[in-house]
């Protein structure tokens, strides 16, 4: 029998899972992809009282193009409310999260011949208090219902991410790190102290819940319309009650995201604004360079919040932390951390290059899986079960 663990990074925009066993840690592909949109779509039900029918991930995004009232792209943002308003009624947000996690559980179980994992971990923001964490934990229980799986653990995202630095040769065994998690929907910054293999969140995590890669996608889509002489076209399409026009806005935003990602590797990319009659009878090409993108998303005084505000959170978090070990650097995680300008701003702010270790998109889930494996090995060594992971806004540690 293989001893294995499952770790899930339930993100605002995307969800990533990793599995770990004696062969190491790897990202779990669901429907052939390592990253799954955290999107949910609730089918309309004809009979009152019947069970909900959920579609999740990429399929949910596809269905939503014409039925936005039944769709939620970011259920994580609704955890504090406890419910989602979908299809004209309130639905427990935990049910939506459980539906999202179910295909991950199914895929992981299928890879290990239905053998239960030794540990199931799900990560959460370090700032989340007990009630939000419990909703997440209960969603995992629901997703694994009917299986003889262990009780899920929860782990703060910066603690999970920092596991990826434990074997980095250029980071001291005793160091203070700042984890800057820049995802599709939010920016979260936490200070963590590393003492050998123990990582603890110190001070109070800070963040911006209204800034992320999705905001940059929309800005670029709007700029592309401005560039071809049709200012406001993207906003008009997105706000239109016509499903066809809404679908064009979704397509333009998705295309802008692809161009943004390409600009992390190239200085100039070529895109297009799709045909959108009556304003735009034909598809029009448009060129975007990296400098133009950085102007749109750079932020700073007098501009929309952007990269400058994200990096500014580093100072904010450091000021709120008590004295500790020497500063070791800023660890960048999250898909939006690939934007090259972000690293430049980190150097300007801290005087040292950012820490980039592994794939930033999978850093949290991979780190959580590493953490889970270490708990399993420690449990076997001491012949005693590990205690639950507890979290607060002040620190996250392992209860002995």
Short mmCIF file of C-alpha atoms in Angstrom, two decimals:
data_model
loop_
_atom_site.label_atom_id
_atom_site.label_comp_id
_atom_site.label_asym_id
_atom_site.label_seq_id
_atom_site.Cartn_x
_atom_site.Cartn_y
_atom_site.Cartn_z
CA UNK A 1 0.00 0.00 0.00
CA UNK A 2 1.21 3.50 -0.86
CA UNK A 3 1.11 6.21 1.77
CA UNK A 4 -0.04 9.42 0.11
CA UNK A 5 -1.44 12.85 0.91
CA UNK A 6 -3.77 15.25 -0.91
CA UNK A 7 -3.39 19.04 -0.65
CA UNK A 8 -5.86 21.51 -2.15
CA UNK A 9 -5.25 25.22 -2.70
CA UNK A 10 -8.79 26.61 -3.00
CA UNK A 11 -8.13 29.95 -4.69
CA UNK A 12 -10.23 32.97 -5.49
CA UNK A 13 -9.91 32.52 -9.24
CA UNK A 14 -8.32 29.08 -9.63
CA UNK A 15 -8.01 25.93 -7.57
CA UNK A 16 -4.92 23.72 -7.66
CA UNK A 17 -4.33 20.36 -6.01
CA UNK A 18 -1.17 18.36 -5.38
CA UNK A 19 -0.51 14.83 -4.23
CA UNK A 20 2.54 13.55 -2.42
CA UNK A 21 3.91 10.07 -1.79
CA UNK A 22 7.27 8.30 -1.54
CA UNK A 23 8.10 9.42 -5.08
CA UNK A 24 7.66 13.11 -4.22
CA UNK A 25 5.08 15.83 -4.84
CA UNK A 26 3.30 16.50 -8.11
CA UNK A 27 0.42 18.64 -9.29
CA UNK A 28 -2.84 16.78 -9.82
CA UNK A 29 -4.39 17.15 -13.27
CA UNK A 30 -8.18 17.38 -13.26
CA UNK A 31 -9.82 17.01 -16.66
CA UNK A 32 -6.31 17.03 -18.09
CA UNK A 33 -5.35 20.40 -16.62
CA UNK A 34 -3.24 21.34 -13.57
CA UNK A 35 -5.31 24.46 -12.82
CA UNK A 36 -9.10 24.49 -12.49
CA UNK A 37 -11.16 27.69 -12.42
CA UNK A 38 -12.86 28.07 -9.04
CA UNK A 39 -16.11 28.70 -10.90
CA UNK A 40 -19.47 27.11 -10.15
CA UNK A 41 -22.71 26.98 -12.11
CA UNK A 42 -26.02 25.93 -10.54
CA UNK A 43 -28.46 24.24 -12.88
CA UNK A 44 -32.09 25.32 -12.65
CA UNK A 45 -34.22 22.71 -10.90
CA UNK A 46 -37.79 21.98 -11.96
CA UNK A 47 -38.88 20.27 -8.75
CA UNK A 48 -38.70 22.11 -5.40
CA UNK A 49 -36.69 20.25 -2.81
CA UNK A 50 -34.64 18.24 -5.28
CA UNK A 51 -30.85 18.15 -4.90
CA UNK A 52 -28.75 20.83 -6.57
CA UNK A 53 -27.00 20.02 -9.82
CA UNK A 54 -23.62 21.71 -10.07
CA UNK A 55 -21.23 22.22 -12.95
CA UNK A 56 -17.75 23.42 -12.00
CA UNK A 57 -14.46 24.58 -13.49
CA UNK A 58 -14.05 25.22 -17.21
CA UNK A 59 -17.47 23.77 -17.99
CA UNK A 60 -19.08 26.22 -15.58
CA UNK A 61 -17.29 29.11 -17.30
CA UNK A 62 -18.57 27.90 -20.68
CA UNK A 63 -22.18 27.59 -19.50
CA UNK A 64 -22.07 31.00 -17.82
CA UNK A 65 -21.56 32.91 -21.03
CA UNK A 66 -25.31 33.00 -21.53
CA UNK A 67 -26.65 32.42 -18.01
CA UNK A 68 -24.67 34.62 -15.69
CA UNK A 69 -27.42 34.66 -13.06
CA UNK A 70 -26.65 31.00 -12.30
CA UNK A 71 -22.87 31.48 -12.19
CA UNK A 72 -20.28 32.49 -9.61
CA UNK A 73 -16.66 32.84 -10.71
CA UNK A 74 -15.23 33.49 -7.24
CA UNK A 75 -17.10 31.57 -4.52
CA UNK A 76 -14.17 32.11 -2.15
CA UNK A 77 -15.09 35.80 -1.93
CA UNK A 78 -18.54 34.77 -0.63
CA UNK A 79 -17.37 32.55 2.25
CA UNK A 80 -17.79 35.39 4.76
CA UNK A 81 -21.43 35.80 3.67
CA UNK A 82 -22.11 32.08 3.93
CA UNK A 83 -24.33 32.01 0.84
CA UNK A 84 -24.35 32.60 -2.91
CA UNK A 85 -27.30 34.10 -4.77
CA UNK A 86 -27.73 31.90 -7.80
CA UNK A 87 -30.74 31.33 -10.01
CA UNK A 88 -32.88 33.64 -7.91
CA UNK A 89 -32.22 32.05 -4.52
CA UNK A 90 -29.66 31.78 -1.75
CA UNK A 91 -27.47 28.67 -1.76
CA UNK A 92 -24.97 27.70 0.98
CA UNK A 93 -21.50 28.62 -0.23
CA UNK A 94 -20.17 25.42 1.34
CA UNK A 95 -22.30 23.37 -1.07
CA UNK A 96 -20.71 25.16 -4.02
CA UNK A 97 -17.19 24.61 -2.66
CA UNK A 98 -17.91 20.93 -2.01
CA UNK A 99 -19.09 20.54 -5.61
CA UNK A 100 -15.91 22.23 -6.83
CA UNK A 101 -13.70 19.93 -4.76
CA UNK A 102 -15.52 16.70 -5.67
CA UNK A 103 -13.75 16.13 -9.04
CA UNK A 104 -10.39 16.71 -7.34
CA UNK A 105 -11.21 14.07 -4.74
CA UNK A 106 -12.40 11.68 -7.47
CA UNK A 107 -9.25 12.12 -9.55
CA UNK A 108 -6.93 11.70 -6.58
CA UNK A 109 -8.75 8.57 -5.42
CA UNK A 110 -8.62 7.05 -8.89
CA UNK A 111 -4.84 7.45 -9.03
CA UNK A 112 -4.37 5.48 -5.82
CA UNK A 113 -6.80 2.62 -6.52
CA UNK A 114 -9.36 4.08 -4.13
CA UNK A 115 -6.90 3.78 -1.23
CA UNK A 116 -7.56 6.54 1.35
CA UNK A 117 -4.87 9.20 1.78
CA UNK A 118 -3.02 9.49 5.06
CA UNK A 119 -3.66 13.25 5.18
CA UNK A 120 -6.05 15.63 3.41
CA UNK A 121 -5.09 19.31 3.58
CA UNK A 122 -6.90 22.40 2.33
CA UNK A 123 -5.34 25.85 2.50
CA UNK A 124 -6.89 29.20 3.40
CA UNK A 125 -5.81 32.85 3.81
CA UNK A 126 -3.88 33.48 7.02
CA UNK A 127 -6.37 36.23 7.92
CA UNK A 128 -9.38 33.89 7.99
CA UNK A 129 -10.97 33.36 11.39
CA UNK A 130 -12.50 30.14 12.67
CA UNK A 131 -15.99 30.34 11.07
CA UNK A 132 -14.64 30.76 7.54
CA UNK A 133 -12.11 27.97 8.04
CA UNK A 134 -14.86 25.69 9.32
CA UNK A 135 -16.96 26.28 6.19
CA UNK A 136 -13.98 25.20 4.13
CA UNK A 137 -13.32 22.17 6.30
CA UNK A 138 -16.97 21.11 6.11
CA UNK A 139 -16.88 21.45 2.32
CA UNK A 140 -13.98 18.99 2.22
CA UNK A 141 -15.93 16.62 4.45
CA UNK A 142 -18.89 16.83 2.07
CA UNK A 143 -16.68 16.27 -0.99
CA UNK A 144 -15.22 13.12 0.60
CA UNK A 145 -18.51 11.84 2.00
CA UNK A 146 -18.95 8.11 1.53
CA UNK A 147 -15.21 7.51 1.49
CA UNK A 148 -13.25 6.31 4.48
CA UNK A 149 -10.97 9.30 4.36
CA UNK A 150 -9.38 11.04 7.37
CA UNK A 151 -10.64 14.27 8.88
CA UNK A 152 -9.30 17.20 6.79
CA UNK A 153 -6.61 19.52 8.08
CA UNK A 154 -6.49 23.22 7.26
CA UNK A 155 -3.29 25.17 6.70
CA UNK A 156 -2.64 28.88 6.17
CA UNK A 157 -1.59 29.63 2.61
CA UNK A 158 1.68 31.48 3.44
CA UNK A 159 2.76 28.59 5.70
CA UNK A 160 2.08 26.18 2.87
CA UNK A 161 3.93 28.34 0.33
CA UNK A 162 6.93 28.79 2.61
CA UNK A 163 7.45 25.01 2.69
CA UNK A 164 8.84 25.41 -0.83
CA UNK A 165 11.73 27.45 0.56
CA UNK A 166 12.87 24.93 3.19
CA UNK A 167 15.42 23.33 0.87
CA UNK A 168 16.41 26.48 -1.02
CA UNK A 169 20.19 26.84 -0.64
CA UNK A 170 20.20 30.64 -0.50
CA UNK A 171 17.76 31.00 2.43
CA UNK A 172 19.05 30.72 5.99
CA UNK A 173 17.55 28.18 8.38
CA UNK A 174 16.50 31.05 10.63
CA UNK A 175 15.03 33.85 8.53
CA UNK A 176 12.08 36.17 8.18
CA UNK A 177 10.31 35.99 4.83
CA UNK A 178 7.43 37.94 3.34
CA UNK A 179 5.08 35.82 1.26
CA UNK A 180 3.45 37.96 -1.43
CA UNK A 181 0.63 35.91 -2.95
CA UNK A 182 -0.63 37.70 -6.07
CA UNK A 183 -3.43 35.68 -7.60
CA UNK A 184 -6.23 36.23 -10.03
CA UNK A 185 -8.60 37.87 -7.58
CA UNK A 186 -6.67 39.09 -4.53
CA UNK A 187 -3.29 40.08 -3.15
CA UNK A 188 -2.31 38.62 0.24
CA UNK A 189 0.90 39.46 2.08
CA UNK A 190 2.08 37.71 5.25
CA UNK A 191 5.27 37.73 7.27
CA UNK A 192 6.53 34.28 8.20
CA UNK A 193 9.46 33.30 10.39
CA UNK A 194 11.37 30.18 9.55
CA UNK A 195 13.19 28.28 12.29
CA UNK A 196 14.67 25.17 10.68
CA UNK A 197 11.63 23.25 9.38
CA UNK A 198 9.06 25.22 11.41
CA UNK A 199 7.25 28.11 9.70
CA UNK A 200 5.08 30.52 11.68
CA UNK A 201 2.98 33.49 10.56
CA UNK A 202 3.83 36.55 12.66
CA UNK A 203 2.07 39.89 12.88
CA UNK A 204 -1.14 40.53 11.01
CA UNK A 205 -1.57 39.52 7.35
CA UNK A 206 -2.62 42.30 4.99
CA UNK A 207 -4.13 42.27 1.54
CA UNK A 208 -6.28 43.77 -1.19
CA UNK A 209 -9.44 41.84 -2.00
CA UNK A 210 -10.21 43.96 -5.05
CA UNK A 211 -6.92 43.62 -6.91
CA UNK A 212 -5.66 40.69 -8.95
CA UNK A 213 -4.90 39.35 -12.37
CA UNK A 214 -8.56 39.46 -13.41
CA UNK A 215 -8.62 43.23 -12.88
CA UNK A 216 -5.58 43.54 -15.13
CA UNK A 217 -7.30 41.44 -17.80
CA UNK A 218 -10.27 43.80 -17.84
CA UNK A 219 -8.06 46.88 -18.00
CA UNK A 220 -6.17 45.47 -20.95
CA UNK A 221 -9.40 44.48 -22.74
CA UNK A 222 -10.74 48.02 -22.28
CA UNK A 223 -7.44 49.54 -23.45
CA UNK A 224 -7.47 47.41 -26.60
CA UNK A 225 -10.90 48.84 -27.49
CA UNK A 226 -9.62 52.35 -26.81
CA UNK A 227 -6.60 51.65 -29.02
CA UNK A 228 -8.74 50.82 -32.06
CA UNK A 229 -10.83 53.96 -31.60
CA UNK A 230 -13.82 52.49 -29.75
CA UNK A 231 -13.48 53.71 -26.15
CA UNK A 232 -15.97 52.14 -23.77
CA UNK A 233 -16.80 49.21 -26.07
CA UNK A 234 -15.66 46.54 -23.61
CA UNK A 235 -17.64 48.08 -20.75
CA UNK A 236 -20.76 48.33 -22.94
CA UNK A 237 -20.45 44.71 -23.98
CA UNK A 238 -19.94 43.50 -20.41
CA UNK A 239 -22.91 45.49 -19.08
CA UNK A 240 -25.28 44.57 -21.90
CA UNK A 241 -28.38 42.44 -21.13
CA UNK A 242 -27.88 40.76 -24.53
CA UNK A 243 -26.23 37.31 -24.01
CA UNK A 244 -24.44 37.60 -27.37
CA UNK A 245 -22.77 40.85 -26.37
CA UNK A 246 -21.91 39.50 -22.93
CA UNK A 247 -20.27 36.53 -24.57
CA UNK A 248 -18.13 38.82 -26.72
CA UNK A 249 -16.98 40.62 -23.57
CA UNK A 250 -16.02 37.29 -21.98
CA UNK A 251 -14.08 36.29 -25.11
CA UNK A 252 -12.26 39.62 -25.26
CA UNK A 253 -11.32 39.41 -21.59
CA UNK A 254 -10.03 35.85 -22.03
CA UNK A 255 -7.96 36.97 -25.04
CA UNK A 256 -6.55 39.87 -23.00
CA UNK A 257 -5.48 37.41 -20.30
CA UNK A 258 -3.55 35.36 -22.86
CA UNK A 259 -1.79 38.47 -24.17
CA UNK A 260 -0.95 39.57 -20.62
CA UNK A 261 0.62 36.19 -19.88
CA UNK A 262 2.61 36.26 -23.12
CA UNK A 263 4.00 39.67 -22.16
CA UNK A 264 5.70 38.09 -19.16
CA UNK A 265 7.98 36.37 -21.70
CA UNK A 266 7.95 38.76 -24.70
CA UNK A 267 8.13 42.51 -25.11
CA UNK A 268 5.52 42.78 -27.89
CA UNK A 269 2.47 40.64 -28.70
CA UNK A 270 -0.19 40.83 -31.40
CA UNK A 271 -3.86 40.43 -30.55
CA UNK A 272 -7.24 41.38 -31.88
CA UNK A 273 -10.56 42.89 -30.88
CA UNK A 274 -13.27 40.56 -32.04
CA UNK A 275 -16.11 41.55 -34.35
CA UNK A 276 -18.87 43.15 -32.26
CA UNK A 277 -21.61 44.66 -34.38
CA UNK A 278 -22.92 47.23 -34.70
CA UNK A 279 -19.96 49.16 -33.27
CA UNK A 280 -17.30 46.88 -34.75
CA UNK A 281 -18.41 45.10 -37.94
CA UNK A 282 -15.08 43.30 -38.45
CA UNK A 283 -12.32 41.90 -36.21
CA UNK A 284 -9.48 44.41 -35.86
CA UNK A 285 -5.82 43.58 -35.04
CA UNK A 286 -4.09 45.37 -32.17
CA UNK A 287 -0.50 45.35 -30.93
CA UNK A 288 0.42 45.52 -27.23
CA UNK A 289 3.88 46.00 -25.76
CA UNK A 290 5.08 45.35 -22.25
CA UNK A 291 5.52 49.02 -21.43
CA UNK A 292 1.88 49.73 -22.31
CA UNK A 293 0.72 46.91 -20.06
CA UNK A 294 2.89 48.11 -17.20
CA UNK A 295 1.42 51.58 -17.55
CA UNK A 296 -2.05 50.10 -17.20
CA UNK A 297 -1.32 47.93 -14.17
CA UNK A 298 1.58 49.74 -12.50
CA UNK A 299 -0.54 51.71 -10.05
CA UNK A 300 0.90 54.54 -7.99
CA UNK A 301 -0.41 58.01 -7.09
CA UNK A 302 -3.30 59.19 -9.25
CA UNK A 303 -3.78 55.80 -10.93
CA UNK A 304 -5.90 52.75 -10.39
CA UNK A 305 -4.37 50.41 -7.78
CA UNK A 306 -1.81 48.07 -9.26
CA UNK A 307 1.62 46.58 -8.78
CA UNK A 308 2.90 49.49 -6.68
CA UNK A 309 0.12 49.01 -4.14
CA UNK A 310 0.73 45.26 -4.01
CA UNK A 311 4.42 45.75 -3.23
CA UNK A 312 3.55 48.51 -0.76
CA UNK A 313 1.83 45.87 1.34
CA UNK A 314 5.26 44.39 2.07
CA UNK A 315 6.21 47.44 4.14
CA UNK A 316 2.82 47.41 5.82
CA UNK A 317 3.14 43.77 6.84
CA UNK A 318 6.76 44.16 8.02
CA UNK A 319 5.88 47.17 10.19
CA UNK A 320 3.17 45.15 11.91
CA UNK A 321 5.43 42.22 12.75
CA UNK A 322 7.34 41.89 16.05
CA UNK A 323 11.16 41.66 16.12
CA UNK A 324 12.43 38.42 14.69
CA UNK A 325 15.21 36.76 12.67
CA UNK A 326 17.04 38.54 9.83
CA UNK A 327 15.04 39.44 6.73
CA UNK A 328 15.51 36.80 4.05
CA UNK A 329 13.49 38.28 1.19
CA UNK A 330 10.09 38.39 -0.47
CA UNK A 331 8.75 35.09 -1.77
CA UNK A 332 6.48 35.61 -4.79
CA UNK A 333 3.66 33.13 -5.36
CA UNK A 334 0.42 33.19 -7.35
CA UNK A 335 -0.07 33.35 -11.10
CA UNK A 336 0.18 37.16 -11.31
CA UNK A 337 3.62 37.11 -9.67
CA UNK A 338 5.04 36.20 -13.09
CA UNK A 339 4.62 39.82 -14.20
CA UNK A 340 8.21 40.96 -14.58
CA UNK A 341 7.59 44.49 -13.32
CA UNK A 342 6.50 43.11 -9.95
CA UNK A 343 9.97 41.70 -9.34
CA UNK A 344 11.56 45.02 -10.30
CA UNK A 345 9.42 46.84 -7.75
CA UNK A 346 10.33 44.32 -5.07
CA UNK A 347 14.04 45.00 -5.72
CA UNK A 348 13.45 48.75 -5.55
CA UNK A 349 11.51 48.40 -2.29
CA UNK A 350 13.69 45.85 -0.45
CA UNK A 351 17.11 46.09 -2.08
CA UNK A 352 17.20 42.41 -2.94
CA UNK A 353 15.74 40.25 -5.70
CA UNK A 354 12.54 38.36 -4.94
CA UNK A 355 12.60 34.66 -4.11
CA UNK A 356 11.24 32.63 -7.02
CA UNK A 357 11.24 28.91 -6.23
CA UNK A 358 9.31 26.52 -8.44
CA UNK A 359 6.04 27.25 -10.22
CA UNK A 360 4.31 30.18 -8.46
CA UNK A 361 0.90 28.88 -9.52
CA UNK A 362 1.36 25.59 -7.68
CA UNK A 363 3.57 26.81 -4.81
CA UNK A 364 0.79 26.71 -2.20
CA UNK A 365 -0.60 23.29 -3.08
CA UNK A 366 2.86 21.75 -3.56
CA UNK A 367 4.05 23.22 -0.27
CA UNK A 368 0.96 21.94 1.53
CA UNK A 369 1.59 18.45 0.14
CA UNK A 370 5.19 18.62 1.36
CA UNK A 371 3.91 19.67 4.77
CA UNK A 372 1.45 16.76 4.80
CA UNK A 373 4.16 14.25 3.93
CA UNK A 374 6.34 15.58 6.72
CA UNK A 375 3.48 15.18 9.20
CA UNK A 376 2.94 11.59 8.08
CA UNK A 377 6.63 10.76 8.49
CA UNK A 378 6.78 12.48 11.85
CA UNK A 379 3.69 10.62 12.97
CA UNK A 380 5.26 7.32 12.00
CA UNK A 381 8.48 8.25 13.77
CA UNK A 382 6.81 9.24 17.03
CA UNK A 383 3.97 6.71 16.78
CA UNK A 384 1.48 9.47 17.60
CA UNK A 385 -0.97 11.43 15.44
CA UNK A 386 -0.19 15.00 14.58
CA UNK A 387 -2.42 17.62 16.15
CA UNK A 388 -4.69 19.82 14.08
CA UNK A 389 -3.41 22.88 12.32
CA UNK A 390 -4.83 26.02 13.88
CA UNK A 391 -4.92 29.48 12.37
CA UNK A 392 -5.55 33.02 13.48
CA UNK A 393 -4.77 36.48 12.21
CA UNK A 394 -1.75 36.60 14.49
CA UNK A 395 0.04 33.33 13.76
CA UNK A 396 -0.29 29.85 12.39
CA UNK A 397 1.51 26.92 13.95
CA UNK A 398 1.15 23.22 14.66
CA UNK A 399 -0.42 22.32 17.95
CA UNK A 400 1.58 19.60 19.67
#
